[in-house]
């Protein structure tokens, strides 16, 4: 690793002083601490192997909340605490088994769907193939589902991969990201999306009314991968019928058998548990205090929660471990920033970015209050379209937010989120790390993780570009999300770059440039219609 240290230190010396606020000695200290003394993989291993999957409000998530606070305190961070927000029920899997017992015995690959109930023992029943995509499909199955295990997905025809299972970004791939896309908002598309998203609740009610004993959905991936995602976590909306998601290959076998002969019989046992001991979820917050209390703070975050098919290693134990390692590197190096550096581990990201939105509403800005408890889907798809935005006094204090949530791949650059004024600044901040493979500043906006809604209320909030590895192709939300799919060298590199960016932002003379606070959604062009993504 010594050649890496020397090369990076030389680049730090060469960087223009006005552009690079991390001086050469400090930069060398970050690299040395993050390579020779790295703890990022030890942290990731404990989160994945020892604690395991961390569904929001589950017992494992409660363990992770306490353990991460203890680690931050042990590294010397201050004001370590948890901040609560309303979420709903905890849920976890003790064990599950799904077998075909007729026309022949076969153990099937399946997982309980999150927040569906237990079977209360073994349920044995024939299947019925009843694909349903909307409430309009219910009529044709009325009176036909009682006592059946209902296969509610279309079988599909299989798929051929159009991308490699494992990928690192080429120069050409990176160049494609640096293309400005004009923001648009189409209310008709939003209404259609919400209608589709609300189907889970309507289906659960219909199946219960019809007397189904269980239901099965097909995995969206081939390759025997399952996910187990479900979103009905609010108290009072728990489905009455147990549900499982089944590997696509096993699901199609059942459909073929049902369509060509006597319907197969399944044996399902889901031993799952709800935890209603505390309906609040908690974000974990920890600080490295700045020398100037009037200068505000900068922030890094990743979500600590995960789904439960795997161990939550890449999504997002990796990001959490890298955020924690950046905190440890800075603290161990003895560096004193001008602005406070805050570290956040979010809860409820997987359901609808609940944790980061709660932080916004507690510290940064308000949007109009709901007149009802929105579903997870309504919350996610509608939150950023609720106006006006009312900044809170703390809005001006947050000078920059950096997010990591794309697996364990090395950082290749950063998305500027349509903020053209930060592009030259970020290029200067990345310059010392070109030898580590990080040099791209892409203008594009990104969505789907915890920087998204901070950016939507005018906070300079950014997501890093990372090598995909096998994150989207195989690992994301599946049973393959285990420690073995993490790349140690990549995570050390990313932790160092995150630490440097935090210090750059914390010590910069001025806060990062901000985009104006929006006053309404982006307007669809009345002549050409909504812009189409290429």
Short mmCIF file of C-alpha atoms in Angstrom, two decimals:
data_model
loop_
_atom_site.label_atom_id
_atom_site.label_comp_id
_atom_site.label_asym_id
_atom_site.label_seq_id
_atom_site.Cartn_x
_atom_site.Cartn_y
_atom_site.Cartn_z
CA UNK A 1 0.00 0.00 0.00
CA UNK A 2 3.01 2.30 0.43
CA UNK A 3 3.24 3.16 -3.27
CA UNK A 4 -0.42 4.27 -3.11
CA UNK A 5 0.33 6.50 -0.13
CA UNK A 6 3.31 8.15 -1.84
CA UNK A 7 1.47 8.70 -5.11
CA UNK A 8 -1.50 10.26 -3.39
CA UNK A 9 0.65 12.48 -1.18
CA UNK A 10 2.49 13.73 -4.29
CA UNK A 11 -0.82 14.64 -5.93
CA UNK A 12 -1.92 16.46 -2.83
CA UNK A 13 1.26 18.53 -2.93
CA UNK A 14 0.60 19.39 -6.57
CA UNK A 15 -3.02 20.48 -6.01
CA UNK A 16 -3.63 24.25 -6.09
CA UNK A 17 -3.83 25.58 -2.55
CA UNK A 18 -6.92 27.67 -3.28
CA UNK A 19 -8.80 24.66 -4.61
CA UNK A 20 -7.71 21.99 -2.17
CA UNK A 21 -8.40 22.79 1.46
CA UNK A 22 -6.93 19.50 2.70
CA UNK A 23 -3.22 20.31 2.94
CA UNK A 24 -0.62 17.71 1.86
CA UNK A 25 0.25 16.61 5.37
CA UNK A 26 -3.41 16.15 6.26
CA UNK A 27 -4.08 14.28 3.04
CA UNK A 28 -1.19 11.95 3.71
CA UNK A 29 -2.51 11.31 7.20
CA UNK A 30 -5.94 10.38 5.82
CA UNK A 31 -4.47 7.94 3.33
CA UNK A 32 -2.17 6.36 5.91
CA UNK A 33 -4.94 5.95 8.47
CA UNK A 34 -7.38 4.62 5.88
CA UNK A 35 -4.98 2.04 4.48
CA UNK A 36 -2.47 0.95 7.11
CA UNK A 37 -4.98 1.05 9.97
CA UNK A 38 -8.30 0.51 8.20
CA UNK A 39 -11.21 -0.93 10.17
CA UNK A 40 -13.82 -0.66 7.43
CA UNK A 41 -14.01 -4.39 6.74
CA UNK A 42 -14.13 -5.27 10.43
CA UNK A 43 -17.10 -2.91 10.76
CA UNK A 44 -18.79 -4.34 7.65
CA UNK A 45 -18.24 -7.91 8.80
CA UNK A 46 -19.85 -7.26 12.18
CA UNK A 47 -22.88 -5.59 10.61
CA UNK A 48 -23.35 -8.39 8.06
CA UNK A 49 -22.23 -11.59 9.79
CA UNK A 50 -22.86 -10.92 13.48
CA UNK A 51 -25.92 -8.62 13.45
CA UNK A 52 -27.23 -9.70 10.05
CA UNK A 53 -30.23 -8.30 8.15
CA UNK A 54 -31.57 -5.10 9.71
CA UNK A 55 -35.22 -4.61 8.84
CA UNK A 56 -36.41 -1.31 10.29
CA UNK A 57 -37.72 -1.74 13.86
CA UNK A 58 -36.67 -5.41 13.98
CA UNK A 59 -34.65 -6.73 16.95
CA UNK A 60 -31.54 -6.87 14.75
CA UNK A 61 -31.96 -3.21 13.81
CA UNK A 62 -32.24 -2.30 17.49
CA UNK A 63 -28.96 -4.13 18.08
CA UNK A 64 -27.35 -2.25 15.20
CA UNK A 65 -28.60 1.08 16.54
CA UNK A 66 -26.87 0.50 19.87
CA UNK A 67 -23.70 -1.05 18.42
CA UNK A 68 -23.07 1.79 15.97
CA UNK A 69 -23.53 4.38 18.70
CA UNK A 70 -21.03 2.54 20.87
CA UNK A 71 -18.51 2.48 17.99
CA UNK A 72 -18.87 6.22 17.35
CA UNK A 73 -18.34 6.96 21.04
CA UNK A 74 -15.34 4.64 21.17
CA UNK A 75 -13.73 6.57 18.32
CA UNK A 76 -14.15 9.84 20.21
CA UNK A 77 -17.15 11.35 18.42
CA UNK A 78 -19.47 13.56 20.46
CA UNK A 79 -23.20 14.22 20.75
CA UNK A 80 -23.82 10.62 19.72
CA UNK A 81 -27.55 9.97 19.91
CA UNK A 82 -30.57 8.54 18.15
CA UNK A 83 -33.45 10.59 16.76
CA UNK A 84 -36.84 8.93 16.56
CA UNK A 85 -39.69 9.21 14.09
CA UNK A 86 -42.99 7.39 13.62
CA UNK A 87 -42.66 4.25 11.51
CA UNK A 88 -44.83 1.30 12.57
CA UNK A 89 -44.30 -2.39 13.16
CA UNK A 90 -41.08 -4.33 13.43
CA UNK A 91 -40.96 -7.70 11.64
CA UNK A 92 -38.47 -10.55 11.36
CA UNK A 93 -38.17 -14.12 10.07
CA UNK A 94 -37.32 -17.00 12.39
CA UNK A 95 -37.63 -19.72 9.76
CA UNK A 96 -39.50 -20.49 6.56
CA UNK A 97 -40.02 -23.46 4.28
CA UNK A 98 -41.95 -23.84 1.01
CA UNK A 99 -42.25 -27.28 -0.61
CA UNK A 100 -44.18 -28.79 -3.45
CA UNK A 101 -45.57 -32.07 -2.11
CA UNK A 102 -47.56 -33.16 -5.18
CA UNK A 103 -47.23 -34.28 -7.91
CA UNK A 104 -43.72 -34.89 -6.47
CA UNK A 105 -41.73 -33.54 -3.52
CA UNK A 106 -39.50 -30.53 -4.31
CA UNK A 107 -37.97 -28.00 -1.94
CA UNK A 108 -38.67 -24.57 -3.45
CA UNK A 109 -36.67 -21.36 -3.15
CA UNK A 110 -38.90 -18.76 -1.53
CA UNK A 111 -38.98 -16.13 1.22
CA UNK A 112 -41.79 -14.60 3.29
CA UNK A 113 -42.92 -11.20 2.02
CA UNK A 114 -42.10 -8.52 4.56
CA UNK A 115 -44.88 -7.62 7.00
CA UNK A 116 -47.09 -10.53 6.01
CA UNK A 117 -48.26 -12.80 8.86
CA UNK A 118 -47.11 -16.24 9.93
CA UNK A 119 -48.87 -19.38 8.74
CA UNK A 120 -49.34 -20.57 12.37
CA UNK A 121 -47.93 -23.96 11.52
CA UNK A 122 -47.82 -25.79 8.21
CA UNK A 123 -50.37 -24.86 5.55
CA UNK A 124 -51.00 -27.45 2.81
CA UNK A 125 -53.20 -26.52 -0.15
CA UNK A 126 -53.41 -26.69 -3.96
CA UNK A 127 -52.31 -23.73 -6.05
CA UNK A 128 -54.41 -21.68 -8.41
CA UNK A 129 -52.81 -19.51 -11.08
CA UNK A 130 -54.61 -16.16 -10.83
CA UNK A 131 -52.42 -13.35 -12.20
CA UNK A 132 -53.62 -9.93 -11.03
CA UNK A 133 -52.04 -6.55 -11.78
CA UNK A 134 -54.81 -4.17 -10.73
CA UNK A 135 -58.07 -4.14 -8.83
CA UNK A 136 -59.82 -4.48 -12.18
CA UNK A 137 -58.58 -8.09 -12.34
CA UNK A 138 -60.32 -9.14 -9.14
CA UNK A 139 -63.75 -9.76 -10.65
CA UNK A 140 -62.69 -12.75 -12.74
CA UNK A 141 -61.31 -14.55 -9.67
CA UNK A 142 -64.12 -13.82 -7.25
CA UNK A 143 -65.44 -17.02 -5.67
CA UNK A 144 -62.51 -19.15 -6.94
CA UNK A 145 -59.70 -18.65 -4.39
CA UNK A 146 -61.03 -20.10 -1.14
CA UNK A 147 -58.71 -22.71 0.36
CA UNK A 148 -56.08 -22.13 -2.32
CA UNK A 149 -52.50 -20.93 -2.49
CA UNK A 150 -52.89 -18.14 -5.03
CA UNK A 151 -50.13 -17.49 -7.60
CA UNK A 152 -50.77 -13.80 -8.24
CA UNK A 153 -47.96 -12.98 -10.72
CA UNK A 154 -47.82 -13.62 -14.44
CA UNK A 155 -45.24 -16.36 -15.06
CA UNK A 156 -43.16 -14.46 -17.60
CA UNK A 157 -40.91 -16.23 -20.05
CA UNK A 158 -37.48 -16.02 -18.46
CA UNK A 159 -34.78 -13.54 -19.26
CA UNK A 160 -31.37 -13.29 -20.82
CA UNK A 161 -28.94 -10.91 -19.08
CA UNK A 162 -28.19 -7.79 -21.10
CA UNK A 163 -25.35 -6.67 -18.84
CA UNK A 164 -22.43 -8.55 -17.30
CA UNK A 165 -22.87 -9.99 -13.82
CA UNK A 166 -19.82 -8.04 -12.62
CA UNK A 167 -18.82 -4.66 -14.00
CA UNK A 168 -16.40 -1.82 -13.47
CA UNK A 169 -17.10 1.48 -15.20
CA UNK A 170 -15.07 2.31 -18.29
CA UNK A 171 -14.15 5.83 -19.37
CA UNK A 172 -16.97 5.64 -21.91
CA UNK A 173 -19.45 4.62 -19.21
CA UNK A 174 -18.39 7.54 -17.04
CA UNK A 175 -18.62 10.00 -19.92
CA UNK A 176 -22.28 9.03 -20.51
CA UNK A 177 -23.13 10.20 -17.00
CA UNK A 178 -22.00 13.77 -17.63
CA UNK A 179 -25.03 14.86 -19.66
CA UNK A 180 -27.41 17.50 -18.34
CA UNK A 181 -31.03 16.34 -18.15
CA UNK A 182 -33.72 18.97 -17.80
CA UNK A 183 -35.94 18.22 -14.78
CA UNK A 184 -39.59 17.50 -15.55
CA UNK A 185 -42.66 16.46 -13.60
CA UNK A 186 -45.74 14.85 -15.11
CA UNK A 187 -48.70 14.68 -12.70
CA UNK A 188 -50.45 12.11 -14.90
CA UNK A 189 -47.47 9.76 -14.60
CA UNK A 190 -47.46 10.30 -10.84
CA UNK A 191 -51.14 9.37 -10.57
CA UNK A 192 -50.55 6.20 -12.59
CA UNK A 193 -47.55 5.28 -10.43
CA UNK A 194 -49.53 5.76 -7.22
CA UNK A 195 -52.40 3.68 -8.57
CA UNK A 196 -50.00 0.82 -9.33
CA UNK A 197 -48.22 1.21 -6.00
CA UNK A 198 -51.46 0.99 -4.01
CA UNK A 199 -52.21 -2.43 -5.45
CA UNK A 200 -50.41 -4.32 -2.65
CA UNK A 201 -52.94 -3.11 -0.08
CA UNK A 202 -55.95 -3.82 -2.32
CA UNK A 203 -54.67 -7.31 -3.18
CA UNK A 204 -54.15 -8.19 0.49
CA UNK A 205 -57.74 -7.21 1.28
CA UNK A 206 -59.19 -9.11 -1.71
CA UNK A 207 -57.31 -12.33 -0.89
CA UNK A 208 -58.53 -12.22 2.70
CA UNK A 209 -62.13 -11.63 1.65
CA UNK A 210 -61.96 -14.57 -0.77
CA UNK A 211 -60.55 -17.00 1.79
CA UNK A 212 -57.15 -17.69 0.25
CA UNK A 213 -54.80 -19.56 2.61
CA UNK A 214 -51.60 -17.98 1.20
CA UNK A 215 -50.33 -16.18 -1.87
CA UNK A 216 -47.17 -16.33 -3.96
CA UNK A 217 -45.45 -13.71 -6.11
CA UNK A 218 -42.75 -14.38 -8.69
CA UNK A 219 -39.26 -12.94 -8.22
CA UNK A 220 -38.40 -10.22 -10.71
CA UNK A 221 -34.98 -11.84 -11.27
CA UNK A 222 -34.04 -15.21 -12.70
CA UNK A 223 -31.14 -17.18 -11.22
CA UNK A 224 -33.03 -18.47 -8.17
CA UNK A 225 -32.87 -14.99 -6.59
CA UNK A 226 -35.55 -13.78 -4.16
CA UNK A 227 -36.08 -10.48 -2.35
CA UNK A 228 -39.05 -10.58 0.01
CA UNK A 229 -39.94 -6.90 -0.26
CA UNK A 230 -43.22 -5.72 1.24
CA UNK A 231 -44.39 -2.30 2.37
CA UNK A 232 -47.48 -2.64 4.60
CA UNK A 233 -45.65 -1.76 7.82
CA UNK A 234 -48.14 0.65 9.39
CA UNK A 235 -50.15 -0.53 12.38
CA UNK A 236 -53.59 -1.54 11.13
CA UNK A 237 -52.66 -2.40 7.54
CA UNK A 238 -51.03 -5.81 8.14
CA UNK A 239 -52.27 -8.37 5.59
CA UNK A 240 -54.32 -11.27 6.94
CA UNK A 241 -53.02 -13.78 4.38
CA UNK A 242 -49.42 -15.09 4.53
CA UNK A 243 -47.34 -14.32 1.45
CA UNK A 244 -44.12 -15.58 -0.09
CA UNK A 245 -41.99 -14.50 -3.01
CA UNK A 246 -40.72 -17.48 -5.02
CA UNK A 247 -37.74 -17.91 -7.32
CA UNK A 248 -38.83 -17.34 -10.91
CA UNK A 249 -37.76 -20.79 -12.08
CA UNK A 250 -39.73 -22.55 -9.33
CA UNK A 251 -42.74 -20.30 -9.89
CA UNK A 252 -42.88 -21.07 -13.62
CA UNK A 253 -42.65 -24.80 -12.91
CA UNK A 254 -45.76 -24.54 -10.73
CA UNK A 255 -47.61 -22.60 -13.41
CA UNK A 256 -46.72 -25.14 -16.13
CA UNK A 257 -47.86 -28.02 -13.94
CA UNK A 258 -51.11 -26.26 -13.10
CA UNK A 259 -51.82 -25.47 -16.74
CA UNK A 260 -51.10 -28.98 -18.06
CA UNK A 261 -52.51 -31.24 -15.35
CA UNK A 262 -53.69 -31.41 -11.77
CA UNK A 263 -52.78 -28.33 -9.74
CA UNK A 264 -49.65 -28.84 -7.59
CA UNK A 265 -50.00 -28.90 -3.83
CA UNK A 266 -47.73 -26.72 -1.69
CA UNK A 267 -46.70 -27.01 1.92
CA UNK A 268 -45.84 -23.61 3.43
CA UNK A 269 -44.54 -22.82 6.90
CA UNK A 270 -43.68 -19.20 7.69
CA UNK A 271 -42.55 -18.63 11.25
CA UNK A 272 -42.33 -14.82 11.30
CA UNK A 273 -42.77 -12.33 14.12
CA UNK A 274 -44.03 -8.79 14.56
CA UNK A 275 -42.42 -6.44 17.07
CA UNK A 276 -44.71 -3.70 18.36
CA UNK A 277 -42.59 -2.80 21.41
CA UNK A 278 -41.68 0.60 19.93
CA UNK A 279 -43.37 2.05 16.81
CA UNK A 280 -40.60 4.62 16.39
CA UNK A 281 -37.60 4.06 14.13
CA UNK A 282 -34.32 5.81 14.90
CA UNK A 283 -31.60 7.60 12.96
CA UNK A 284 -28.12 7.46 14.52
CA UNK A 285 -26.30 10.81 14.68
CA UNK A 286 -22.67 11.52 15.71
CA UNK A 287 -20.44 14.60 15.40
CA UNK A 288 -16.84 15.67 15.12
CA UNK A 289 -17.06 19.20 16.49
CA UNK A 290 -15.81 22.09 14.39
CA UNK A 291 -13.72 24.97 15.69
CA UNK A 292 -16.19 27.64 14.51
CA UNK A 293 -19.70 27.15 15.92
CA UNK A 294 -21.02 29.85 13.58
CA UNK A 295 -19.82 28.09 10.41
CA UNK A 296 -22.50 25.40 10.36
CA UNK A 297 -21.84 21.75 9.55
CA UNK A 298 -21.29 19.25 6.77
CA UNK A 299 -22.67 15.77 6.75
CA UNK A 300 -22.24 12.23 5.44
CA UNK A 301 -24.88 9.54 5.56
CA UNK A 302 -25.86 6.01 4.60
CA UNK A 303 -28.84 3.88 5.52
CA UNK A 304 -28.35 1.27 8.20
CA UNK A 305 -31.55 -0.67 7.52
CA UNK A 306 -31.78 -3.47 4.98
CA UNK A 307 -34.08 -6.12 3.62
CA UNK A 308 -33.80 -9.65 4.99
CA UNK A 309 -33.20 -12.06 2.11
CA UNK A 310 -29.44 -11.61 2.67
CA UNK A 311 -27.36 -9.97 5.39
CA UNK A 312 -27.65 -6.37 4.17
CA UNK A 313 -23.91 -6.33 3.43
CA UNK A 314 -23.77 -4.34 0.19
CA UNK A 315 -27.12 -2.60 0.71
CA UNK A 316 -26.24 -0.82 2.77
CA UNK A 317 -23.88 -2.24 5.33
CA UNK A 318 -21.08 -1.24 2.96
CA UNK A 319 -22.18 2.40 2.85
CA UNK A 320 -22.73 2.46 6.61
CA UNK A 321 -19.30 0.97 7.22
CA UNK A 322 -17.65 3.51 4.90
CA UNK A 323 -19.40 6.43 6.58
CA UNK A 324 -18.32 5.08 9.97
CA UNK A 325 -14.78 4.54 8.69
CA UNK A 326 -14.59 8.11 7.39
CA UNK A 327 -15.53 9.25 10.90
CA UNK A 328 -12.90 6.99 12.44
CA UNK A 329 -10.19 8.15 9.97
CA UNK A 330 -10.80 11.83 10.68
CA UNK A 331 -11.02 11.31 14.44
CA UNK A 332 -7.92 9.08 14.58
CA UNK A 333 -5.93 11.56 12.49
CA UNK A 334 -6.53 14.28 15.06
CA UNK A 335 -7.72 16.70 12.39
CA UNK A 336 -9.74 19.68 13.68
CA UNK A 337 -12.23 20.92 11.06
CA UNK A 338 -13.65 24.43 10.96
CA UNK A 339 -17.22 23.24 10.49
CA UNK A 340 -18.69 20.41 12.50
CA UNK A 341 -18.78 17.12 10.58
CA UNK A 342 -21.93 15.11 11.25
CA UNK A 343 -22.42 11.43 10.46
CA UNK A 344 -25.87 9.90 10.02
CA UNK A 345 -27.01 6.29 9.72
CA UNK A 346 -30.60 6.36 8.46
CA UNK A 347 -33.50 4.04 9.25
CA UNK A 348 -36.46 3.21 7.03
CA UNK A 349 -34.69 4.03 3.77
CA UNK A 350 -35.82 0.81 2.12
CA UNK A 351 -39.49 1.57 2.68
CA UNK A 352 -39.60 5.23 1.59
CA UNK A 353 -36.52 7.18 2.71
CA UNK A 354 -38.32 7.74 5.99
CA UNK A 355 -35.22 8.43 8.07
CA UNK A 356 -33.66 11.14 5.95
CA UNK A 357 -37.06 12.77 5.41
CA UNK A 358 -37.58 12.79 9.19
CA UNK A 359 -34.22 14.56 9.57
CA UNK A 360 -35.27 17.14 6.98
CA UNK A 361 -38.56 17.80 8.76
CA UNK A 362 -36.89 17.99 12.17
CA UNK A 363 -33.94 20.19 11.20
CA UNK A 364 -34.08 21.63 7.68
CA UNK A 365 -37.46 22.32 6.06
CA UNK A 366 -41.17 21.59 6.25
CA UNK A 367 -43.65 20.71 3.55
CA UNK A 368 -47.43 20.86 4.09
CA UNK A 369 -48.67 18.32 6.61
CA UNK A 370 -50.60 15.22 5.50
CA UNK A 371 -54.28 15.05 6.36
CA UNK A 372 -54.00 11.24 6.64
CA UNK A 373 -51.36 8.58 7.20
CA UNK A 374 -49.93 8.00 3.71
CA UNK A 375 -48.93 4.56 2.50
CA UNK A 376 -45.23 3.95 1.96
CA UNK A 377 -45.63 4.42 -1.78
CA UNK A 378 -47.70 7.58 -1.48
CA UNK A 379 -45.17 8.99 0.96
CA UNK A 380 -42.24 8.38 -1.41
CA UNK A 381 -43.85 9.46 -4.67
CA UNK A 382 -45.71 12.49 -3.31
CA UNK A 383 -43.48 13.99 -0.61
CA UNK A 384 -41.36 16.09 -2.99
CA UNK A 385 -44.39 17.47 -4.84
CA UNK A 386 -45.99 19.05 -1.74
CA UNK A 387 -45.56 22.83 -1.72
CA UNK A 388 -44.71 25.32 -0.35
CA UNK A 389 -41.36 24.46 1.25
CA UNK A 390 -40.79 26.31 4.51
CA UNK A 391 -37.10 26.42 5.49
CA UNK A 392 -36.37 25.95 9.19
CA UNK A 393 -33.66 27.96 10.99
CA UNK A 394 -31.26 25.01 10.59
CA UNK A 395 -31.58 25.00 6.79
CA UNK A 396 -28.78 27.53 6.36
CA UNK A 397 -26.45 25.62 8.71
CA UNK A 398 -26.05 22.47 6.58
CA UNK A 399 -23.30 23.36 4.11
CA UNK A 400 -23.09 20.01 2.27
CA UNK A 401 -24.38 16.44 2.46
CA UNK A 402 -22.65 13.38 0.92
CA UNK A 403 -24.35 10.00 0.57
CA UNK A 404 -23.07 6.48 -0.10
CA UNK A 405 -25.58 3.82 -1.17
CA UNK A 406 -24.45 1.88 -4.23
CA UNK A 407 -22.73 -1.17 -2.80
CA UNK A 408 -19.04 -1.64 -2.06
CA UNK A 409 -17.59 -0.51 -5.41
CA UNK A 410 -14.81 2.05 -5.41
CA UNK A 411 -15.67 5.70 -5.87
CA UNK A 412 -15.15 6.79 -9.49
CA UNK A 413 -16.46 10.33 -9.02
CA UNK A 414 -19.51 12.23 -7.86
CA UNK A 415 -22.84 13.36 -9.28
CA UNK A 416 -23.24 17.16 -9.26
CA UNK A 417 -27.06 16.89 -9.15
CA UNK A 418 -27.56 19.60 -11.83
CA UNK A 419 -25.62 22.06 -9.65
CA UNK A 420 -23.24 23.49 -12.24
CA UNK A 421 -21.51 25.77 -9.75
CA UNK A 422 -20.06 22.82 -7.80
CA UNK A 423 -18.55 21.12 -10.85
CA UNK A 424 -15.18 22.96 -10.83
CA UNK A 425 -14.99 22.68 -7.05
CA UNK A 426 -15.51 18.93 -7.09
CA UNK A 427 -13.00 18.49 -9.90
CA UNK A 428 -10.39 20.17 -7.71
CA UNK A 429 -11.34 18.08 -4.70
CA UNK A 430 -11.09 14.86 -6.75
CA UNK A 431 -7.77 15.75 -8.40
CA UNK A 432 -5.62 14.14 -5.67
CA UNK A 433 -7.44 10.85 -6.12
CA UNK A 434 -7.08 10.33 -9.87
CA UNK A 435 -4.45 7.66 -9.18
CA UNK A 436 -7.08 5.82 -7.12
CA UNK A 437 -9.52 5.83 -10.05
CA UNK A 438 -11.73 8.75 -8.95
CA UNK A 439 -11.86 11.75 -11.28
CA UNK A 440 -15.35 12.09 -12.82
CA UNK A 441 -17.77 14.88 -11.95
CA UNK A 442 -21.08 14.11 -13.67
CA UNK A 443 -23.77 16.79 -13.86
CA UNK A 444 -26.62 14.25 -13.67
CA UNK A 445 -29.23 14.07 -10.93
CA UNK A 446 -29.70 10.75 -9.14
CA UNK A 447 -32.63 9.48 -7.11
CA UNK A 448 -33.73 6.60 -4.94
CA UNK A 449 -31.61 7.20 -1.85
CA UNK A 450 -31.14 9.53 1.07
CA UNK A 451 -29.63 12.61 -0.59
CA UNK A 452 -32.63 12.88 -2.91
CA UNK A 453 -35.08 14.82 -0.76
CA UNK A 454 -32.41 16.97 0.87
CA UNK A 455 -31.52 18.11 -2.62
CA UNK A 456 -35.21 18.74 -3.33
CA UNK A 457 -35.41 21.37 -0.55
CA UNK A 458 -32.31 23.27 -1.68
CA UNK A 459 -29.58 21.55 0.35
CA UNK A 460 -26.35 20.86 -1.61
CA UNK A 461 -26.67 17.07 -1.35
CA UNK A 462 -24.74 14.59 -3.46
CA UNK A 463 -24.28 10.91 -4.23
CA UNK A 464 -20.96 9.36 -5.27
CA UNK A 465 -20.42 7.40 -8.48
CA UNK A 466 -19.31 3.86 -7.65
CA UNK A 467 -18.28 0.84 -9.71
CA UNK A 468 -21.39 -1.36 -10.01
CA UNK A 469 -19.61 -4.68 -9.38
CA UNK A 470 -22.47 -7.22 -9.07
CA UNK A 471 -24.69 -4.91 -7.04
CA UNK A 472 -27.61 -4.41 -9.43
CA UNK A 473 -27.16 -7.61 -11.41
CA UNK A 474 -27.29 -10.11 -8.54
CA UNK A 475 -26.86 -8.70 -5.03
CA UNK A 476 -29.37 -5.86 -4.64
CA UNK A 477 -32.05 -6.94 -2.08
CA UNK A 478 -31.40 -10.66 -2.70
CA UNK A 479 -30.08 -13.55 -0.63
CA UNK A 480 -26.66 -12.94 -2.22
CA UNK A 481 -26.26 -9.68 -0.28
CA UNK A 482 -23.58 -11.12 1.99
CA UNK A 483 -20.11 -10.14 3.11
CA UNK A 484 -18.46 -12.23 0.37
CA UNK A 485 -19.63 -9.73 -2.25
CA UNK A 486 -17.83 -6.77 -0.64
CA UNK A 487 -14.50 -5.55 -2.06
CA UNK A 488 -12.08 -4.50 0.67
CA UNK A 489 -9.71 -2.39 -1.44
CA UNK A 490 -12.65 -0.52 -2.95
CA UNK A 491 -14.14 0.22 0.46
CA UNK A 492 -10.83 1.50 1.81
CA UNK A 493 -10.50 3.82 -1.18
CA UNK A 494 -14.07 5.10 -0.83
CA UNK A 495 -13.69 5.73 2.90
CA UNK A 496 -10.57 7.83 2.33
CA UNK A 497 -12.19 9.90 -0.43
CA UNK A 498 -15.31 10.46 1.67
CA UNK A 499 -13.16 11.62 4.59
CA UNK A 500 -11.28 14.02 2.32
CA UNK A 501 -14.48 15.44 0.81
CA UNK A 502 -15.89 16.03 4.27
CA UNK A 503 -12.77 17.90 5.31
CA UNK A 504 -12.72 19.87 2.06
CA UNK A 505 -16.31 20.96 2.67
CA UNK A 506 -15.75 21.55 6.38
CA UNK A 507 -12.68 23.74 5.88
CA UNK A 508 -13.69 25.59 2.72
CA UNK A 509 -13.92 29.34 3.11
CA UNK A 510 -17.50 29.37 1.82
CA UNK A 511 -20.26 26.74 1.94
CA UNK A 512 -20.93 24.89 -1.30
CA UNK A 513 -23.11 26.79 -3.81
CA UNK A 514 -26.83 26.06 -3.49
CA UNK A 515 -29.58 25.77 -6.02
CA UNK A 516 -32.67 27.89 -5.30
CA UNK A 517 -35.31 26.37 -3.04
CA UNK A 518 -38.03 25.12 -5.43
CA UNK A 519 -41.41 26.79 -5.31
CA UNK A 520 -43.30 24.20 -7.41
CA UNK A 521 -42.63 20.97 -9.30
CA UNK A 522 -40.83 21.21 -12.62
CA UNK A 523 -43.44 21.94 -15.29
CA UNK A 524 -44.12 19.57 -18.15
CA UNK A 525 -43.64 21.25 -21.54
CA UNK A 526 -47.21 21.79 -22.85
CA UNK A 527 -46.10 21.37 -26.47
CA UNK A 528 -43.79 18.39 -26.35
CA UNK A 529 -45.05 16.56 -23.28
CA UNK A 530 -42.84 15.05 -20.58
CA UNK A 531 -39.17 14.56 -21.39
CA UNK A 532 -38.28 10.94 -22.06
CA UNK A 533 -35.18 9.38 -20.56
CA UNK A 534 -32.89 7.88 -23.14
#
